[in-house]
């Protein structure tokens, strides 16, 4: 339970001449330890986390400057221009496609009498557990090589290139926008729409003139998420043969000993991502869209669908079928077909070993991310100042960069300075932490903001050292956020492909690499078991997140 900032006393100042309890607290900074230096037990792991996140980008910049004029020649070449154009088109198509699915689904599950709306929200969010390379494998196996295509008379359907890659990415990433827009609809004040209707506007006009503008920040945030997903995706564009940045970087890296081309493409992808972030911020704007009046918000009125109830249910069912039922059904089909064709059962024993390797690497990454996120969150909330804000922001560098860029940078760093750590489990876990640490930091920070600082101040007033307060007081109080952050890191690390391919320990298969090796050689029956197992294991943290309502907007 949060405590109003006006009831929290200022921390005693240790500087001579300062007045005790009289300092003016900045807005939104309740509970900041003013005048106290952050303890070393927080600073050291916080600095380690920030430096680890900054190393990949710093090393890529260093290698790019080393290349000099050759880097400019590669950046300005016609081939690079084609890759930039392909990537921009893919990100735009995926964002528009996700909006076309997410906006009506969010409206149906929040503002209408749709039967089973709560169940539909959970079902429609489940495609988040399906990695893009698993969905791509399923659609190739269904429509390009027989199977479902035979039943529908579509055998040999060409799903490669932009249409296939965009379709798969829309189906696996639309839940990001759905959950964001749905949360905004649930938090919107219905009196604004009622006022529009009282002025004689129709329901459609009210939605267009009132609701949609109010949803602009949520649509922008969701669009940014899915566009970044499209930029960073490697599995779908590789399996469906679409030349975006990630596929071009991987091809350049594998092509020979000179990796300058891969470094240049990676830096251009970083620039592309930065431009996308700026554009989203401009689109979102600065308009304040919160309630200004006092009092409780009135419940939102449900719209009766009437004769549109059946089409609405068919729409929800069609999206669920394409995004969830088709991948799961195709994987089951190829698994049965492989066993019937005499696929060696020892391969399925290897699948369990690959699953164990995946769970171990992802679990260690989740644990390490939570351990590092706790001091970073405490520094940014309880000791907020320019240096700690910069430290927190630095941990987000890795999350803003595509996985293949981080993996490529760590390959270069590991090969030159890693020694025995190169291509070890420790290096893979480090890559996962750099990539997904912000998920744990964000969850921990959100929980810490709800904890009254007076609890920690009371413990310190009783003579408890900072490390004991952190371990015995702060940690247990924000445990739900830490668990949610760890679950998010585990889920995304399980699905991560490029970092696993480039940094995975030699001779140790994971589920991601097993699926990739089988599908890249068109052994679809061999890929079915690890693909199904990956989805099932990834569904465990997803169920935990849905249960704790950490994905936002569940009612």
mmCIF file of N, CA and C in Angstrom, residues 229-285:
data_model
loop_
_atom_site.group_PDB
_atom_site.id
_atom_site.type_symbol
_atom_site.label_atom_id
_atom_site.label_comp_id
_atom_site.label_asym_id
_atom_site.label_seq_id
_atom_site.Cartn_x
_atom_site.Cartn_y
_atom_site.Cartn_z
ATOM 1 N N UNK A 229 9.993 -5.011 -31.964
ATOM 2 C CA UNK A 229 9.993 -6.473 -32.100
ATOM 3 C C UNK A 229 10.319 -6.859 -33.535
ATOM 4 N N UNK A 230 9.707 -6.163 -34.493
ATOM 5 C CA UNK A 230 9.981 -6.468 -35.901
ATOM 6 C C UNK A 230 11.426 -6.146 -36.271
ATOM 7 N N UNK A 231 11.955 -5.034 -35.728
ATOM 8 C CA UNK A 231 13.343 -4.672 -36.012
ATOM 9 C C UNK A 231 14.314 -5.707 -35.472
ATOM 10 N N UNK A 232 14.049 -6.232 -34.288
ATOM 11 C CA UNK A 232 14.993 -7.126 -33.628
ATOM 12 C C UNK A 232 14.783 -8.582 -33.990
ATOM 13 N N UNK A 233 13.685 -8.913 -34.653
ATOM 14 C CA UNK A 233 13.404 -10.317 -34.944
ATOM 15 C C UNK A 233 14.430 -10.894 -35.915
ATOM 16 N N UNK A 234 14.835 -12.096 -35.615
ATOM 17 C CA UNK A 234 15.772 -12.813 -36.472
ATOM 18 C C UNK A 234 15.172 -14.101 -37.026
ATOM 19 N N UNK A 235 14.399 -14.815 -36.205
ATOM 20 C CA UNK A 235 13.899 -16.114 -36.616
ATOM 21 C C UNK A 235 12.959 -16.063 -37.805
ATOM 22 N N UNK A 236 11.935 -15.207 -37.754
ATOM 23 C CA UNK A 236 10.934 -15.169 -38.819
ATOM 24 C C UNK A 236 11.541 -14.700 -40.138
ATOM 25 N N UNK A 237 12.327 -13.631 -40.104
ATOM 26 C CA UNK A 237 12.878 -13.100 -41.356
ATOM 27 C C UNK A 237 13.899 -14.064 -41.968
ATOM 28 N N UNK A 238 14.576 -14.847 -41.132
ATOM 29 C CA UNK A 238 15.547 -15.804 -41.655
ATOM 30 C C UNK A 238 14.858 -17.010 -42.265
ATOM 31 N N UNK A 239 13.907 -17.597 -41.541
ATOM 32 C CA UNK A 239 13.222 -18.772 -42.057
ATOM 33 C C UNK A 239 12.343 -18.442 -43.254
ATOM 34 N N UNK A 240 11.784 -17.232 -43.281
ATOM 35 C CA UNK A 240 10.906 -16.833 -44.379
ATOM 36 C C UNK A 240 11.633 -15.999 -45.430
ATOM 37 N N UNK A 241 12.948 -15.924 -45.300
ATOM 38 C CA UNK A 241 13.840 -15.391 -46.346
ATOM 39 C C UNK A 241 13.505 -13.947 -46.738
ATOM 40 N N UNK A 242 13.465 -13.108 -45.738
ATOM 41 C CA UNK A 242 13.249 -11.686 -45.990
ATOM 42 C C UNK A 242 14.471 -10.927 -45.491
ATOM 43 N N UNK A 243 15.071 -10.151 -46.370
ATOM 44 C CA UNK A 243 16.346 -9.503 -46.054
ATOM 45 C C UNK A 243 16.137 -8.211 -45.265
ATOM 46 N N UNK A 244 15.970 -8.362 -43.965
ATOM 47 C CA UNK A 244 15.961 -7.209 -43.076
ATOM 48 C C UNK A 244 17.341 -7.108 -42.423
ATOM 49 N N UNK A 245 17.486 -6.152 -41.500
ATOM 50 C CA UNK A 245 18.784 -5.915 -40.876
ATOM 51 C C UNK A 245 19.335 -7.167 -40.183
ATOM 52 N N UNK A 246 18.480 -7.823 -39.389
ATOM 53 C CA UNK A 246 18.987 -8.929 -38.581
ATOM 54 C C UNK A 246 19.506 -10.075 -39.437
ATOM 55 N N UNK A 247 18.792 -10.407 -40.504
ATOM 56 C CA UNK A 247 19.262 -11.480 -41.386
ATOM 57 C C UNK A 247 20.541 -11.071 -42.104
ATOM 58 N N UNK A 248 20.620 -9.812 -42.542
ATOM 59 C CA UNK A 248 21.818 -9.335 -43.228
ATOM 60 C C UNK A 248 23.024 -9.337 -42.290
ATOM 61 N N UNK A 249 22.817 -8.964 -41.010
ATOM 62 C CA UNK A 249 23.914 -8.963 -40.046
ATOM 63 C C UNK A 249 24.424 -10.383 -39.825
ATOM 64 N N UNK A 250 23.514 -11.327 -39.642
ATOM 65 C CA UNK A 250 23.911 -12.711 -39.399
ATOM 66 C C UNK A 250 24.635 -13.297 -40.617
ATOM 67 N N UNK A 251 24.125 -12.996 -41.809
ATOM 68 C CA UNK A 251 24.765 -13.492 -43.030
ATOM 69 C C UNK A 251 26.160 -12.909 -43.187
ATOM 70 N N UNK A 252 26.297 -11.614 -42.913
ATOM 71 C CA UNK A 252 27.602 -10.975 -43.013
ATOM 72 C C UNK A 252 28.573 -11.533 -41.986
ATOM 73 N N UNK A 253 28.065 -11.818 -40.788
ATOM 74 C CA UNK A 253 28.919 -12.372 -39.735
ATOM 75 C C UNK A 253 29.419 -13.760 -40.121
ATOM 76 N N UNK A 254 28.559 -14.569 -40.707
ATOM 77 C CA UNK A 254 28.920 -15.933 -41.069
ATOM 78 C C UNK A 254 29.696 -16.027 -42.372
ATOM 79 N N UNK A 255 29.741 -14.932 -43.135
ATOM 80 C CA UNK A 255 30.311 -14.989 -44.484
ATOM 81 C C UNK A 255 31.819 -15.138 -44.496
ATOM 82 N N UNK A 256 32.536 -14.604 -43.508
ATOM 83 C CA UNK A 256 33.995 -14.678 -43.546
ATOM 84 C C UNK A 256 34.612 -14.133 -42.288
ATOM 85 N N UNK A 257 35.937 -13.998 -42.330
ATOM 86 C CA UNK A 257 36.668 -13.556 -41.150
ATOM 87 C C UNK A 257 36.575 -12.050 -40.940
ATOM 88 N N UNK A 258 36.328 -11.293 -42.006
ATOM 89 C CA UNK A 258 36.218 -9.844 -41.874
ATOM 90 C C UNK A 258 34.799 -9.501 -41.455
ATOM 91 N N UNK A 259 34.636 -9.047 -40.236
ATOM 92 C CA UNK A 259 33.303 -8.791 -39.701
ATOM 93 C C UNK A 259 32.934 -7.310 -39.754
ATOM 94 N N UNK A 260 33.657 -6.508 -40.535
ATOM 95 C CA UNK A 260 33.362 -5.082 -40.590
ATOM 96 C C UNK A 260 31.955 -4.813 -41.100
ATOM 97 N N UNK A 261 31.533 -5.570 -42.107
ATOM 98 C CA UNK A 261 30.195 -5.386 -42.647
ATOM 99 C C UNK A 261 29.125 -5.634 -41.606
ATOM 100 N N UNK A 262 29.309 -6.659 -40.784
ATOM 101 C CA UNK A 262 28.341 -6.951 -39.731
ATOM 102 C C UNK A 262 28.301 -5.829 -38.701
ATOM 103 N N UNK A 263 29.482 -5.274 -38.358
ATOM 104 C CA UNK A 263 29.535 -4.179 -37.388
ATOM 105 C C UNK A 263 28.824 -2.944 -37.926
ATOM 106 N N UNK A 264 29.056 -2.617 -39.185
ATOM 107 C CA UNK A 264 28.425 -1.437 -39.782
ATOM 108 C C UNK A 264 26.911 -1.599 -39.814
ATOM 109 N N UNK A 265 26.448 -2.768 -40.233
ATOM 110 C CA UNK A 265 25.002 -3.003 -40.252
ATOM 111 C C UNK A 265 24.407 -2.944 -38.851
ATOM 112 N N UNK A 266 25.148 -3.455 -37.874
ATOM 113 C CA UNK A 266 24.666 -3.406 -36.494
ATOM 114 C C UNK A 266 24.542 -1.966 -36.013
ATOM 115 N N UNK A 267 25.519 -1.129 -36.331
ATOM 116 C CA UNK A 267 25.451 0.278 -35.930
ATOM 117 C C UNK A 267 24.305 0.995 -36.634
ATOM 118 N N UNK A 268 24.072 0.680 -37.891
ATOM 119 C CA UNK A 268 22.951 1.290 -38.605
ATOM 120 C C UNK A 268 21.617 0.862 -38.001
ATOM 121 N N UNK A 269 21.538 -0.387 -37.553
ATOM 122 C CA UNK A 269 20.319 -0.840 -36.896
ATOM 123 C C UNK A 269 20.102 -0.098 -35.576
ATOM 124 N N UNK A 270 21.189 0.199 -34.864
ATOM 125 C CA UNK A 270 21.084 1.004 -33.648
ATOM 126 C C UNK A 270 20.524 2.388 -33.975
ATOM 127 N N UNK A 271 21.042 3.004 -35.047
ATOM 128 C CA UNK A 271 20.548 4.316 -35.467
ATOM 129 C C UNK A 271 19.071 4.232 -35.857
ATOM 130 N N UNK A 272 18.719 3.183 -36.582
ATOM 131 C CA UNK A 272 17.326 2.991 -36.996
ATOM 132 C C UNK A 272 16.422 2.899 -35.768
ATOM 133 N N UNK A 273 16.863 2.164 -34.755
ATOM 134 C CA UNK A 273 16.084 2.027 -33.528
ATOM 135 C C UNK A 273 15.941 3.359 -32.817
ATOM 136 N N UNK A 274 17.032 4.139 -32.758
ATOM 137 C CA UNK A 274 16.982 5.442 -32.106
ATOM 138 C C UNK A 274 16.009 6.381 -32.822
ATOM 139 N N UNK A 275 16.013 6.359 -34.145
ATOM 140 C CA UNK A 275 15.083 7.188 -34.919
ATOM 141 C C UNK A 275 13.644 6.785 -34.614
ATOM 142 N N UNK A 276 13.401 5.488 -34.510
ATOM 143 C CA UNK A 276 12.056 5.008 -34.205
ATOM 144 C C UNK A 276 11.598 5.492 -32.836
ATOM 145 N N UNK A 277 12.496 5.506 -31.867
ATOM 146 C CA UNK A 277 12.156 5.992 -30.529
ATOM 147 C C UNK A 277 11.798 7.472 -30.560
ATOM 148 N N UNK A 278 12.538 8.254 -31.325
ATOM 149 C CA UNK A 278 12.264 9.689 -31.429
ATOM 150 C C UNK A 278 10.921 9.937 -32.113
ATOM 151 N N UNK A 279 10.658 9.197 -33.193
ATOM 152 C CA UNK A 279 9.398 9.359 -33.915
ATOM 153 C C UNK A 279 8.216 9.022 -33.012
ATOM 154 N N UNK A 280 8.338 7.928 -32.225
ATOM 155 C CA UNK A 280 7.255 7.552 -31.323
ATOM 156 C C UNK A 280 7.004 8.627 -30.283
ATOM 157 N N UNK A 281 8.082 9.230 -29.772
ATOM 158 C CA UNK A 281 7.920 10.296 -28.774
ATOM 159 C C UNK A 281 7.203 11.503 -29.372
ATOM 160 N N UNK A 282 7.504 11.816 -30.634
ATOM 161 C CA UNK A 282 6.826 12.941 -31.290
ATOM 162 C C UNK A 282 5.347 12.635 -31.523
ATOM 163 N N UNK A 283 5.061 11.400 -31.926
ATOM 164 C CA UNK A 283 3.670 11.025 -32.173
ATOM 165 C C UNK A 283 2.862 11.043 -30.887
ATOM 166 N N UNK A 284 3.472 10.553 -29.808
ATOM 167 C CA UNK A 284 2.781 10.486 -28.528
ATOM 168 C C UNK A 284 2.431 11.875 -28.023
ATOM 169 N N UNK A 285 3.340 12.827 -28.202
ATOM 170 C CA UNK A 285 3.084 14.181 -27.769
ATOM 171 C C UNK A 285 3.184 14.331 -26.272
#
